[in-house]
Coordinates of C-alpha atoms in Angstrom, one line a residue:
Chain A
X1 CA 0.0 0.0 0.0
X2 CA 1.3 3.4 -1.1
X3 CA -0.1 6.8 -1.0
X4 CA -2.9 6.6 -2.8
X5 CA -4.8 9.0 -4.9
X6 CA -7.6 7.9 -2.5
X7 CA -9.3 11.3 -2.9
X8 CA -12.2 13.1 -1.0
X9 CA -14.8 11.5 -3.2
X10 CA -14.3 8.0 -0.7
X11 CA -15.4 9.5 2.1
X12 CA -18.7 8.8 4.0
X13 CA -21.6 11.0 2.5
X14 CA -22.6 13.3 4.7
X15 CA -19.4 14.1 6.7
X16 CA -18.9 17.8 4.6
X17 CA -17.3 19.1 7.0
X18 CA -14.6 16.4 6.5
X19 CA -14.6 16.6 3.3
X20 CA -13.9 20.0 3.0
X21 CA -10.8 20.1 4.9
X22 CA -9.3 17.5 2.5
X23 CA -10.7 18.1 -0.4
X24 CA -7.5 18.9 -2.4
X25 CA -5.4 17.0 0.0
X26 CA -4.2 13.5 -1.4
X27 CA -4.6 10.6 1.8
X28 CA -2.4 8.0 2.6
X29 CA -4.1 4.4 1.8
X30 CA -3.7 1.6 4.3
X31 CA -5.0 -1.7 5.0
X32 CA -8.0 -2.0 7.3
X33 CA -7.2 -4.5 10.4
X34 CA -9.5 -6.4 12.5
X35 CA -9.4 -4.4 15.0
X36 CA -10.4 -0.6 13.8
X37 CA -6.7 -0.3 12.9
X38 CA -5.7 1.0 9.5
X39 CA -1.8 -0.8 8.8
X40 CA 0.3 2.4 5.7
X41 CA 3.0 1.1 4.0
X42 CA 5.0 3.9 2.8
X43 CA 7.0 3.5 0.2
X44 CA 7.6 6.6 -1.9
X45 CA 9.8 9.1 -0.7
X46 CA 8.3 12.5 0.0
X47 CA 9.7 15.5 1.7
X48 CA 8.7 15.4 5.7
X49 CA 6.8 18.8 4.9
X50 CA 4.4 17.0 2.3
X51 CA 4.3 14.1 4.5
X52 CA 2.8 16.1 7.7
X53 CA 0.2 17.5 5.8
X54 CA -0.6 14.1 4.0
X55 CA -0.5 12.7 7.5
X56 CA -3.0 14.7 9.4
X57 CA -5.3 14.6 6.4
X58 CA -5.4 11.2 6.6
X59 CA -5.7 11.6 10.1
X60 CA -8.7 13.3 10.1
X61 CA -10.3 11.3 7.9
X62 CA -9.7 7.8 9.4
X63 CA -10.8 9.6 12.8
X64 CA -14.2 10.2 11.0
X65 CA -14.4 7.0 9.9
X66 CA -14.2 5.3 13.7
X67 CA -10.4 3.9 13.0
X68 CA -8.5 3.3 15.8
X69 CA -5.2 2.5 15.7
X70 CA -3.0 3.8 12.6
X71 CA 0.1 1.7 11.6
X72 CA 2.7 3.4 9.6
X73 CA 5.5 1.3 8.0
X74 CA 8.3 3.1 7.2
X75 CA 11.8 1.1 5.1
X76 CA 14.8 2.3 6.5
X77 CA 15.0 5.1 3.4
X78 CA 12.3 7.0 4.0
X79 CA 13.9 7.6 8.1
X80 CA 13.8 11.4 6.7
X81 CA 9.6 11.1 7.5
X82 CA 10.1 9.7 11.5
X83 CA 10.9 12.6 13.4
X84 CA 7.9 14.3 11.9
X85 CA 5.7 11.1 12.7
X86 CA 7.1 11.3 15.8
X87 CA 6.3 15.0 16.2
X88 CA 2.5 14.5 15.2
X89 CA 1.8 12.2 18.1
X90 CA 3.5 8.7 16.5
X91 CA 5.2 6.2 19.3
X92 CA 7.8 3.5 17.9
X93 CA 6.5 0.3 17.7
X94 CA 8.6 -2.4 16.7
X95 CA 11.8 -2.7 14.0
X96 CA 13.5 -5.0 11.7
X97 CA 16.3 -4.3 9.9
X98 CA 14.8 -2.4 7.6
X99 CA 11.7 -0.6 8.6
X100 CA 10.4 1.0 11.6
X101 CA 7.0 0.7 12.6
X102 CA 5.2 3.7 14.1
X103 CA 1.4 3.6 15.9
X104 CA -0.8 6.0 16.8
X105 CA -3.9 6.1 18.6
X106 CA -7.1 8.0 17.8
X107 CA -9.7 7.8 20.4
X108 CA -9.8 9.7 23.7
X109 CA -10.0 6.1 25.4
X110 CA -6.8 4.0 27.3
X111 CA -5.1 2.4 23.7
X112 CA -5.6 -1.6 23.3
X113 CA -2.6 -1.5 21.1
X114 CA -0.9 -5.3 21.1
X115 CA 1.9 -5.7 22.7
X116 CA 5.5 -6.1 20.7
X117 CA 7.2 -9.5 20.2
X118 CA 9.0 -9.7 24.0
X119 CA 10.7 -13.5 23.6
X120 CA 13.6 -14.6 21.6
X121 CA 13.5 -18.8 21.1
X122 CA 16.2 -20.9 21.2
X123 CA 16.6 -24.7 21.3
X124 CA 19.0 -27.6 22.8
X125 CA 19.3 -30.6 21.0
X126 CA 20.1 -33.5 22.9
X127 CA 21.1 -36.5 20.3
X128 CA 22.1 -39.9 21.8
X129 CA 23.8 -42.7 19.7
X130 CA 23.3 -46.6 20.3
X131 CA 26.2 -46.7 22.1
X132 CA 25.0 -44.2 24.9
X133 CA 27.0 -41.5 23.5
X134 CA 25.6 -37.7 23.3
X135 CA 26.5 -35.7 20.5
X136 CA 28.8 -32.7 21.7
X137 CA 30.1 -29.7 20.5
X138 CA 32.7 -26.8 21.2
X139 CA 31.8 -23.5 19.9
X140 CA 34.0 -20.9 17.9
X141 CA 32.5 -18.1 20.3
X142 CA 30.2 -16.9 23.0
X143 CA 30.5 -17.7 26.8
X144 CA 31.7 -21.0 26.2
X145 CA 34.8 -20.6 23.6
X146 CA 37.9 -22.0 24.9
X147 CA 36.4 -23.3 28.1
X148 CA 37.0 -26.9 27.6
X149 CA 33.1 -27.3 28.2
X150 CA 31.8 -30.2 25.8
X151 CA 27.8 -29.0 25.1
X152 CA 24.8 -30.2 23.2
X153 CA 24.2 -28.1 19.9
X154 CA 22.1 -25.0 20.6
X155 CA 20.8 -21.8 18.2
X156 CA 18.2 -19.9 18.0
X157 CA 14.8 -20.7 16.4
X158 CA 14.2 -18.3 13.1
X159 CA 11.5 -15.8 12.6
X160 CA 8.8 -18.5 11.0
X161 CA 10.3 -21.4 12.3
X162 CA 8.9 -23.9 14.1
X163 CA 11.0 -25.1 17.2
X164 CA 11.1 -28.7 16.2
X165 CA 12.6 -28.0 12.5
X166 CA 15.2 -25.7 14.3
X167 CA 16.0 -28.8 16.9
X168 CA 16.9 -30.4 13.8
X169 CA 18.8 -27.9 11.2
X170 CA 20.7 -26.6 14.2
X171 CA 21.9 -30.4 14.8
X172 CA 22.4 -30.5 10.9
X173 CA 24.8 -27.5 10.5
X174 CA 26.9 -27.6 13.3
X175 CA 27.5 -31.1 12.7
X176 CA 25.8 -32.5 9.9
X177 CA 24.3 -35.0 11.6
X178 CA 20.6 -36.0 10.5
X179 CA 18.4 -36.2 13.1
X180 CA 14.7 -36.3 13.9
X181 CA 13.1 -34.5 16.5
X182 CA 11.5 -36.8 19.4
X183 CA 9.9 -34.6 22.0
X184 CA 10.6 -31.5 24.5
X185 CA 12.1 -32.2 27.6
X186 CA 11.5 -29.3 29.4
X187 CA 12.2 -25.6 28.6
X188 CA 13.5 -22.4 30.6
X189 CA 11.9 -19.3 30.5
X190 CA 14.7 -16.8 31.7
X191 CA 14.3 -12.9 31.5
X192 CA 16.8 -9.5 30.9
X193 CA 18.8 -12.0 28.2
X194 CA 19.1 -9.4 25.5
X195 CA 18.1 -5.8 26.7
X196 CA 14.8 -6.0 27.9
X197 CA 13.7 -9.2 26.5
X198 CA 13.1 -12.7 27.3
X199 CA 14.5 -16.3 26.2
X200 CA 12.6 -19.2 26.3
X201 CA 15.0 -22.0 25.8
X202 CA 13.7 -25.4 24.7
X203 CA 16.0 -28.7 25.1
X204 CA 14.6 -30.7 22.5
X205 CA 15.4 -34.7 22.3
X206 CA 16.5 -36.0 19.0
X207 CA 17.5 -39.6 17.3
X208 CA 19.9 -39.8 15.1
X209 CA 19.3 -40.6 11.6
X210 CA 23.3 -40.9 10.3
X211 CA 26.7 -40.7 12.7
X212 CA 29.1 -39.6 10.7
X213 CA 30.3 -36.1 12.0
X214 CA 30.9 -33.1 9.6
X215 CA 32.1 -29.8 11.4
X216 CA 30.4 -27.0 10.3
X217 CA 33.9 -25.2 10.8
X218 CA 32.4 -21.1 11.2
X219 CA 30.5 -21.5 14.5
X220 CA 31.9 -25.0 15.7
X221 CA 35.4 -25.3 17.0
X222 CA 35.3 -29.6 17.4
X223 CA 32.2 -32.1 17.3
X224 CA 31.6 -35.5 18.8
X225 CA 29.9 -38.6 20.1
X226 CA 30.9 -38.8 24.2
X227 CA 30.1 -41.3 26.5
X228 CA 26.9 -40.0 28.6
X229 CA 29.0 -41.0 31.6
X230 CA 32.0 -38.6 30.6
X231 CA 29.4 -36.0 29.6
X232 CA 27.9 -35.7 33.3
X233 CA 31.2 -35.7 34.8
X234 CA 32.5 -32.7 32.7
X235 CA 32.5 -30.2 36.4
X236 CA 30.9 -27.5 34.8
X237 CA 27.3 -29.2 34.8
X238 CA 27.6 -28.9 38.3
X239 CA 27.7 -25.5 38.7
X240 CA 24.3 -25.2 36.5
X241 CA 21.3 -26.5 37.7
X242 CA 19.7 -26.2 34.0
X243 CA 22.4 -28.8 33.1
X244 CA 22.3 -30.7 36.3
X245 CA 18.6 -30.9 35.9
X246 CA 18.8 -31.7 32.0
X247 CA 21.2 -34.8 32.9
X248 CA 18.9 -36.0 35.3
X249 CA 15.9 -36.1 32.7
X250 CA 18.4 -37.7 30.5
X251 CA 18.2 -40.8 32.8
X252 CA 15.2 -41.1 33.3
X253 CA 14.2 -41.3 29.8
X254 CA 16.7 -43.6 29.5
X255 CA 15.2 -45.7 31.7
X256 CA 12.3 -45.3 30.1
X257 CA 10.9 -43.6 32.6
X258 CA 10.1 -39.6 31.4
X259 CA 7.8 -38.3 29.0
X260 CA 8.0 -34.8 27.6
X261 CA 5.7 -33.1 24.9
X262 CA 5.6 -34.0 21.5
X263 CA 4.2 -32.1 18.5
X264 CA 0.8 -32.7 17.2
X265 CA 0.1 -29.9 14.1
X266 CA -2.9 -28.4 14.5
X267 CA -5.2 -25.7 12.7
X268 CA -5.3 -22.2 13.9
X269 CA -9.1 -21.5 14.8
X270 CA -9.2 -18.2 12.5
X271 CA -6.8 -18.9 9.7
X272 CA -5.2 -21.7 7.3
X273 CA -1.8 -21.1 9.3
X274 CA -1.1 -24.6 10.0
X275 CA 1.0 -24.7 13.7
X276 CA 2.1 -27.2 16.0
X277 CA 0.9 -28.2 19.6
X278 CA 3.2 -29.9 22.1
X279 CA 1.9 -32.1 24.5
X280 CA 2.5 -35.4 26.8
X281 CA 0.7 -37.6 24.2
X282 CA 2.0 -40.8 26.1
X283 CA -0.5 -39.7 28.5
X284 CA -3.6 -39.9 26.3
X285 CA -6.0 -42.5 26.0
X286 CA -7.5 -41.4 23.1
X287 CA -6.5 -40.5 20.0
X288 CA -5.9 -36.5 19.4
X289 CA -7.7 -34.9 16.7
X290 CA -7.0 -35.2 13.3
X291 CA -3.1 -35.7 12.6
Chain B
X1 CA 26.0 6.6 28.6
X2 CA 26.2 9.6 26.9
X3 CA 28.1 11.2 24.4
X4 CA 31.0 12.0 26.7
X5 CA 34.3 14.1 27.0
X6 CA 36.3 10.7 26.8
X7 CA 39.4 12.4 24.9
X8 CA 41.8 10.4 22.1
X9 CA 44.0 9.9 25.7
X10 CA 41.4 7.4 25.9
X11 CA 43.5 5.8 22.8
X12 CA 45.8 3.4 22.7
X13 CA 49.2 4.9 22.7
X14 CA 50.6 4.0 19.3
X15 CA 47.6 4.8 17.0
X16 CA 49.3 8.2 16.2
X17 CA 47.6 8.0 13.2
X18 CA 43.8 7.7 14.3
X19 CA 44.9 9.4 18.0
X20 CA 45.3 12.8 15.3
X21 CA 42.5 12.3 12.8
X22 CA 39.9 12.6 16.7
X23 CA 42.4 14.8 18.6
X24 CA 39.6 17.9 18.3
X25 CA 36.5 15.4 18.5
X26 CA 34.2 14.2 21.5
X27 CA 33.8 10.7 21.3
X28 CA 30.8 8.8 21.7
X29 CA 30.8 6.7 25.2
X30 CA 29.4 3.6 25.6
X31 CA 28.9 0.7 27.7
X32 CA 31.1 -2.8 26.5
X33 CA 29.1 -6.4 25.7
X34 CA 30.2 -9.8 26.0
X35 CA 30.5 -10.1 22.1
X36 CA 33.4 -6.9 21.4
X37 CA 30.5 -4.7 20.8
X38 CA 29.8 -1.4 22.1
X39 CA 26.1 0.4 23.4
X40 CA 25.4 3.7 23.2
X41 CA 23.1 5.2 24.8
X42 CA 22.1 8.8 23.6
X43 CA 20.3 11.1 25.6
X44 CA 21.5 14.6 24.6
X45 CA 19.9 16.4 22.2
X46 CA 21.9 17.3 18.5
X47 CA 22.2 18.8 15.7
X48 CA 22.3 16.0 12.8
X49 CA 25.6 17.6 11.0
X50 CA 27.0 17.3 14.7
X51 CA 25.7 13.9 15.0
X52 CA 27.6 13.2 12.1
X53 CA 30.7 14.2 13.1
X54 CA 30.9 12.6 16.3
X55 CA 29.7 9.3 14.9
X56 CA 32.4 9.0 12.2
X57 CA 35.1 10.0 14.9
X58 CA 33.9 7.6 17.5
X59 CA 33.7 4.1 14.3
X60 CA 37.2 5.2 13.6
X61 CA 38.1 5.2 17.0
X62 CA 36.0 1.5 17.6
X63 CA 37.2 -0.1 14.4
X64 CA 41.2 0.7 15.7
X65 CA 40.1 -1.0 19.2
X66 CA 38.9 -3.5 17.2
X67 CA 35.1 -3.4 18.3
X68 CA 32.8 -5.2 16.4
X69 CA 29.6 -4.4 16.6
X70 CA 28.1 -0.8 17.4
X71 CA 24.6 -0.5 19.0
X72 CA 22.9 3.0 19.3
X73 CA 19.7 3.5 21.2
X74 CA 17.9 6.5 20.1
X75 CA 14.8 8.1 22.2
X76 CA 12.1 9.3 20.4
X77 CA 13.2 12.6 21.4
X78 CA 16.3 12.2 19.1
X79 CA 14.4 10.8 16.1
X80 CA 15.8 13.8 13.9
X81 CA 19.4 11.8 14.0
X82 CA 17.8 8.1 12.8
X83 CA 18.3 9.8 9.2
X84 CA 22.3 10.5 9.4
X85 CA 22.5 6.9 11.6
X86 CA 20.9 5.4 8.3
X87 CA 23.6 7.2 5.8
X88 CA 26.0 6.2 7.8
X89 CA 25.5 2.6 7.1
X90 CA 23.2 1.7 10.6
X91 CA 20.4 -0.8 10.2
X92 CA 17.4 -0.6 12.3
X93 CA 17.4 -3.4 15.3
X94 CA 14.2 -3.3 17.5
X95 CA 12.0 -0.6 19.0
X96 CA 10.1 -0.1 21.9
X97 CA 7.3 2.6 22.9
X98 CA 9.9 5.5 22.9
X99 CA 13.5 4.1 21.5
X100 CA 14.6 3.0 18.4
X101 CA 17.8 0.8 18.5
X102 CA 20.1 1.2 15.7
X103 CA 23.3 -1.0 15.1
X104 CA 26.3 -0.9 13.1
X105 CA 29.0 -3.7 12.3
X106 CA 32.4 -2.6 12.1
X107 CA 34.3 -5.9 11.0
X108 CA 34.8 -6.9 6.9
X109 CA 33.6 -10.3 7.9
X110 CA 29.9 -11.4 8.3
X111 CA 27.9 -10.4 11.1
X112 CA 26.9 -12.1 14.7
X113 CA 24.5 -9.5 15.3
X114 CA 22.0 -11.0 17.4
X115 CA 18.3 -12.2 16.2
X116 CA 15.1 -9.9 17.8
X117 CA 12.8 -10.9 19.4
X118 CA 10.4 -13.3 17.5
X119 CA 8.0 -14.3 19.7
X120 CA 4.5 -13.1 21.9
X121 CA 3.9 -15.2 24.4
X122 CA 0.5 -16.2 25.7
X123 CA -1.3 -18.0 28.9
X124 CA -4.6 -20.1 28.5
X125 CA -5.8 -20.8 32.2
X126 CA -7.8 -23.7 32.8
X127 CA -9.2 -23.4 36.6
X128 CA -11.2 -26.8 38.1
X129 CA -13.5 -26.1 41.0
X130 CA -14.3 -28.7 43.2
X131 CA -17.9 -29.5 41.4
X132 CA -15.9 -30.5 37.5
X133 CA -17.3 -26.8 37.0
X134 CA -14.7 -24.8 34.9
X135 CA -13.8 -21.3 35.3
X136 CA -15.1 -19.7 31.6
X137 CA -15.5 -15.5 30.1
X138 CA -16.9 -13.9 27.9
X139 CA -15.1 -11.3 26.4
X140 CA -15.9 -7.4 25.4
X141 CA -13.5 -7.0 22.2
X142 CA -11.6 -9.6 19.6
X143 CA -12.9 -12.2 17.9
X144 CA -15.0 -13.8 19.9
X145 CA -16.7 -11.0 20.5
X146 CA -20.2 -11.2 20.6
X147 CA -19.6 -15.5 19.4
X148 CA -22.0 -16.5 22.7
X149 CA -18.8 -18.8 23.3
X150 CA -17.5 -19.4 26.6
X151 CA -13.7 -19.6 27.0
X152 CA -11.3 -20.0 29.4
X153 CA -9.5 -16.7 30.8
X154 CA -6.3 -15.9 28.2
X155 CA -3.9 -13.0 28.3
X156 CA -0.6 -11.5 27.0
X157 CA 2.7 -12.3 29.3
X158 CA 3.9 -9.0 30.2
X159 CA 7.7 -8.4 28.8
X160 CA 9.5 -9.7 32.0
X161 CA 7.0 -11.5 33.7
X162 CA 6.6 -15.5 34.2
X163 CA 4.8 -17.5 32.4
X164 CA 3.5 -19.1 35.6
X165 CA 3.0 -15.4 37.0
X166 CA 0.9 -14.3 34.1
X167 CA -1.5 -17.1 34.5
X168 CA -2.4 -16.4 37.9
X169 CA -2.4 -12.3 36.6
X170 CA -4.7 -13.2 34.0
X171 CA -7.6 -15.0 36.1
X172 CA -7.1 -12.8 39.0
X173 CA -7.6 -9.8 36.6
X174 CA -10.6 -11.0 34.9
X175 CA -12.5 -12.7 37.1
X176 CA -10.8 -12.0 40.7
X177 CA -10.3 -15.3 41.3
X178 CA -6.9 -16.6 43.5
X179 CA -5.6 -19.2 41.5
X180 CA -2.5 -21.5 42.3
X181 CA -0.5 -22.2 39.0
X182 CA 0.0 -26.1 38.3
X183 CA 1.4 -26.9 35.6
X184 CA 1.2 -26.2 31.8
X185 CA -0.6 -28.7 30.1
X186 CA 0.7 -28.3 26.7
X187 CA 1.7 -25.5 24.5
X188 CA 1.3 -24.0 20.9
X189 CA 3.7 -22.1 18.4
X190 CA 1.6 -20.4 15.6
X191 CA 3.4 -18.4 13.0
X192 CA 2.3 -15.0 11.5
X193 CA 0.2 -14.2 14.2
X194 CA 1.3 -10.7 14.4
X195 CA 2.9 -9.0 11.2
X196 CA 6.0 -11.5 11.0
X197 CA 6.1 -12.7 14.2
X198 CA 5.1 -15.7 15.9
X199 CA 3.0 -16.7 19.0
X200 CA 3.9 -19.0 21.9
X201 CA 0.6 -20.1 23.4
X202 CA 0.8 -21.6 27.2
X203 CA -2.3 -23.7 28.4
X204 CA -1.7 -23.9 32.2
X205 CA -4.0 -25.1 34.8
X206 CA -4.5 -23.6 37.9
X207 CA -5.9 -24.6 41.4
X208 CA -8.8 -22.1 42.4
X209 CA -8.0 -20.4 46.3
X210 CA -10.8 -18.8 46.1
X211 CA -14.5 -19.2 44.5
X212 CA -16.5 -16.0 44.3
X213 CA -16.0 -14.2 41.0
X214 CA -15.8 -10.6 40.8
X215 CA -16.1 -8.8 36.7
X216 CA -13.3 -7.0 35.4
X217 CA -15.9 -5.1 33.4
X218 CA -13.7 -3.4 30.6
X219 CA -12.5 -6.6 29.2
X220 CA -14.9 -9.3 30.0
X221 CA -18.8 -9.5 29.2
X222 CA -19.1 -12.2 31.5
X223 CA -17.5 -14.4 33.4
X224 CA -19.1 -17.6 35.6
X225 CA -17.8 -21.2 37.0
X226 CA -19.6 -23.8 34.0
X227 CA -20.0 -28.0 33.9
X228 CA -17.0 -29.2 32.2
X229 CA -19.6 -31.4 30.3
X230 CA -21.6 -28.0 29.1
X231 CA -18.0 -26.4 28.4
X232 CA -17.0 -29.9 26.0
X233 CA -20.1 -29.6 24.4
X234 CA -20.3 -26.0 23.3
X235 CA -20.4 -26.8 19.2
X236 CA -16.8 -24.2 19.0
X237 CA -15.1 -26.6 20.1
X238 CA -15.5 -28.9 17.6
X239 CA -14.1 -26.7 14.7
X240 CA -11.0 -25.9 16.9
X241 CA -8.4 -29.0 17.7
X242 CA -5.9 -26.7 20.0
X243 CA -9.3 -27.2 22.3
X244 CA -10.5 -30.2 21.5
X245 CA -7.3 -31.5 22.9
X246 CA -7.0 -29.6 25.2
X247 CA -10.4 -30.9 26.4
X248 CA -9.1 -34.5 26.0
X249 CA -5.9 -33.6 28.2
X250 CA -8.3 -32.3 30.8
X251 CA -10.4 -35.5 30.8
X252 CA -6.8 -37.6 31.4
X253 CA -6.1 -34.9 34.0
X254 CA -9.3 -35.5 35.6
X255 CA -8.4 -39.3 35.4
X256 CA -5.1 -38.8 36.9
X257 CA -3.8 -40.1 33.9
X258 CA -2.2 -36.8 32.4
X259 CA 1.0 -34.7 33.7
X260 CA 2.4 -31.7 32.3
X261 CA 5.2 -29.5 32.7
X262 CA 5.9 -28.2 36.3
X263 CA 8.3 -25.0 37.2
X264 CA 11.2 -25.5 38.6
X265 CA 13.2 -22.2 40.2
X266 CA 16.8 -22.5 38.1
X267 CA 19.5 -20.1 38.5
X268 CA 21.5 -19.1 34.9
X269 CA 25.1 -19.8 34.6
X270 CA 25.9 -16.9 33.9
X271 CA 23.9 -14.5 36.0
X272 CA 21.6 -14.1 39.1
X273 CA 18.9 -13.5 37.7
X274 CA 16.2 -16.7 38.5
X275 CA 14.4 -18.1 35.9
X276 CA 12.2 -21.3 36.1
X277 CA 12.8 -24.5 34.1
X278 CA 9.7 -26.4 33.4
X279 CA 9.6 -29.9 32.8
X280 CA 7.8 -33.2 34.0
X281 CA 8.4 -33.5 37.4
X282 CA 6.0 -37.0 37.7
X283 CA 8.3 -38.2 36.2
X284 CA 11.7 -38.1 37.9
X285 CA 12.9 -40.3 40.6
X286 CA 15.4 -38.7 42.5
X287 CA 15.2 -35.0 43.9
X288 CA 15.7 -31.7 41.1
X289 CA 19.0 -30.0 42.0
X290 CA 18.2 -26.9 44.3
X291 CA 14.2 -26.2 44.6

């Protein structure tokens, strides 16, 4: 959506008034959410001047109309238009790389405005051989480099993805490895991580599919199978209870004796979106809806 | 951090070369990460061309430290120097309400500049009384709006807040009823759900403390304790397998047959901040490490 040529003639009947104020004025065109919100995405470049005027227009007339919230997208080139957005009332709202996305709220009442995204995802893949051997790693960098400390492969999940396909490309590029994802152990919710936001931390339990290991040579410093014994003992699990608590699941499930959550898909109830549920399905009598 | 008075006797001794080319030129200050990055925090007020200026100085100055990445968080206040940030080769990284973080990355080779935040995260609570009545709402806005479906209390985790917190938040909130959080029964990643980004849905069930409900009138139409066999049978259900299976996982429950994932207070490794691990605690034989 650009701005339009949207012109005064698409306004409600009646509202003259309106109408006159923005008669020769063009409006910015948005998309209509389903909420009262009206989502711009600029993408012409305009002089800030041109754009305030366009702006409050536009303003005007959605405020006629009943809308609500107003979304402006704005790429990274047009950053000449934010400090005027910012001047007529705009707050930030979230970024990517290359946009900013700036909200404003119309009505006199408290905003309902959604809240940004607030959690980054990451996974633990814990991969164990025949032979009781887990499938380690020592990383190039982070926390960890040149500590000695043999871990399980770890990443973070992509914008899109879902945690169980990142269990298993994470285990395939940091030491090409196939494996398929079994179930979630447990996860950690931990706050403050990265400015203000959160991690949630998912140790995932994989089999492996091939055992022939491949260094992925950028992130990973050395990769390989170690006896589960040798992997407890390593000192530094006992200084962390997430580890420490991890190895204990470990063997239980080896003795057959812990269950986490597997994924079920499963339809969104408002859209086509197909998405995953993870639940203790070894705990159902029944069978789950449709899989 | 602001931009500060550090002077090129702040250099290295030996960088003649760069020490000249910033001899006359504050330097931007800014607080060290873990990664050989550097934050800035901006709170003064500038003139772009100034901005400018300084900026160039202070990369020159970074890039002979051999910093790698350059964050730069910019109020709103200061939105009239995201423009020259941009020219200058910055990306956008996230935004809140009233700051715009900006980064830059100094080194020739690829970039380990952290992912954003991808996720929302939500709580569904699911509160038993003593009668197989389930705590259910109507709701004043969304979709459901107006539906005649009853639904079990949902809500937002708060940026910071516990997953386990926000489920007791949400019930109180909505229908002030003290609830004791349980477990989480099972949990759902959707994708899309909000522009790019992705939910994390939380179905947790909670142990009522106390039985009288009490409206929060500007979210919730109604709220009232219903027969779990009334709730089953409402014909939304049907078309809807997160709660469809969720009401089979609440049958199990009710059968004893069922356990989810409890919380477990974990401390990081490398902090002291407490987060909670949760996993399935039935299931374990000996003690968790610390509790």
């Amino acid at each position: 959506m650009s701005t339009s040529a949207a012109s005064a003639q698409q306004l409600a009947a009646g509202e003259a008034a309106a109408e006159n104020r923005v008669q020769r004025m063009k409006l910015l065109s948005g998309k209509e959410d389903y909420y009262g919100g009206i989502i711009v995405e600029m993408d012409e470049p305009m002089e800030p001047s041109a754009f305030v005027s366009i702006l409050r227009a536009s303003i005007s007339n959605w405020k006629v109309q009943g809308k609500k919230g107003v979304w402006i997208k704005l790429p990274k080139e047009l950053a000449n238009l934010i400090e005027s957005a910012v001047k007529e009332g705009f707050n930030f709202h979230h970024a990517e790389k290359n946009y900013l996305m700036l909200v404003y709220w119309i009505p006199d009442t408290p905003d309902t405005i959604p809240a940004n995204a607030t959690h980054r995802v990451g996974i633990g893949a814990v991969v164990f051989n025949e032979k009781n051997e887990v499938l380690v790693v020592q990383e190039n960098s982070g926390r960890f480099q040149g500590s000695g400390v043999w871990k399980y492969p770890t990443g973070v999940v992509d914008e899109g993805e879902d945690i169980c396909i990142a269990a298993e490309r994470e285990v395939k590029e940091e030491t090409g490895i196939n494996a398929e994802f079994i179930e979630v152990l447990a996860f950690r919710q931990s706050h403050q991580t990265f400015f203000t936001k959160s991690d949630l931390f998912f140790v995932c339990l994989l089999r492996p599919l091939s055992l022939e290991i491949q260094l992925q040579e950028v992130e990973i410093a050395a990769a390989k199978w170690m006896p589960f014994e040798e992997f407890k003992a390593q000192p530094f699990n006992h200084n962390n209870e997430l580890l420490e608590n991890i190895i204990q699941i470990c063997s239980s499930k080896k003795g057959g004796m812990y269950s986490g959550f597997t994924p079920v898909p499963t339809s969104a109830a408002f859209s086509d979106e197909k998405s995953h549920m993870y639940l203790n399905s070894s705990c159902l009598s029944h069978n789950l809806s449709k899989q």
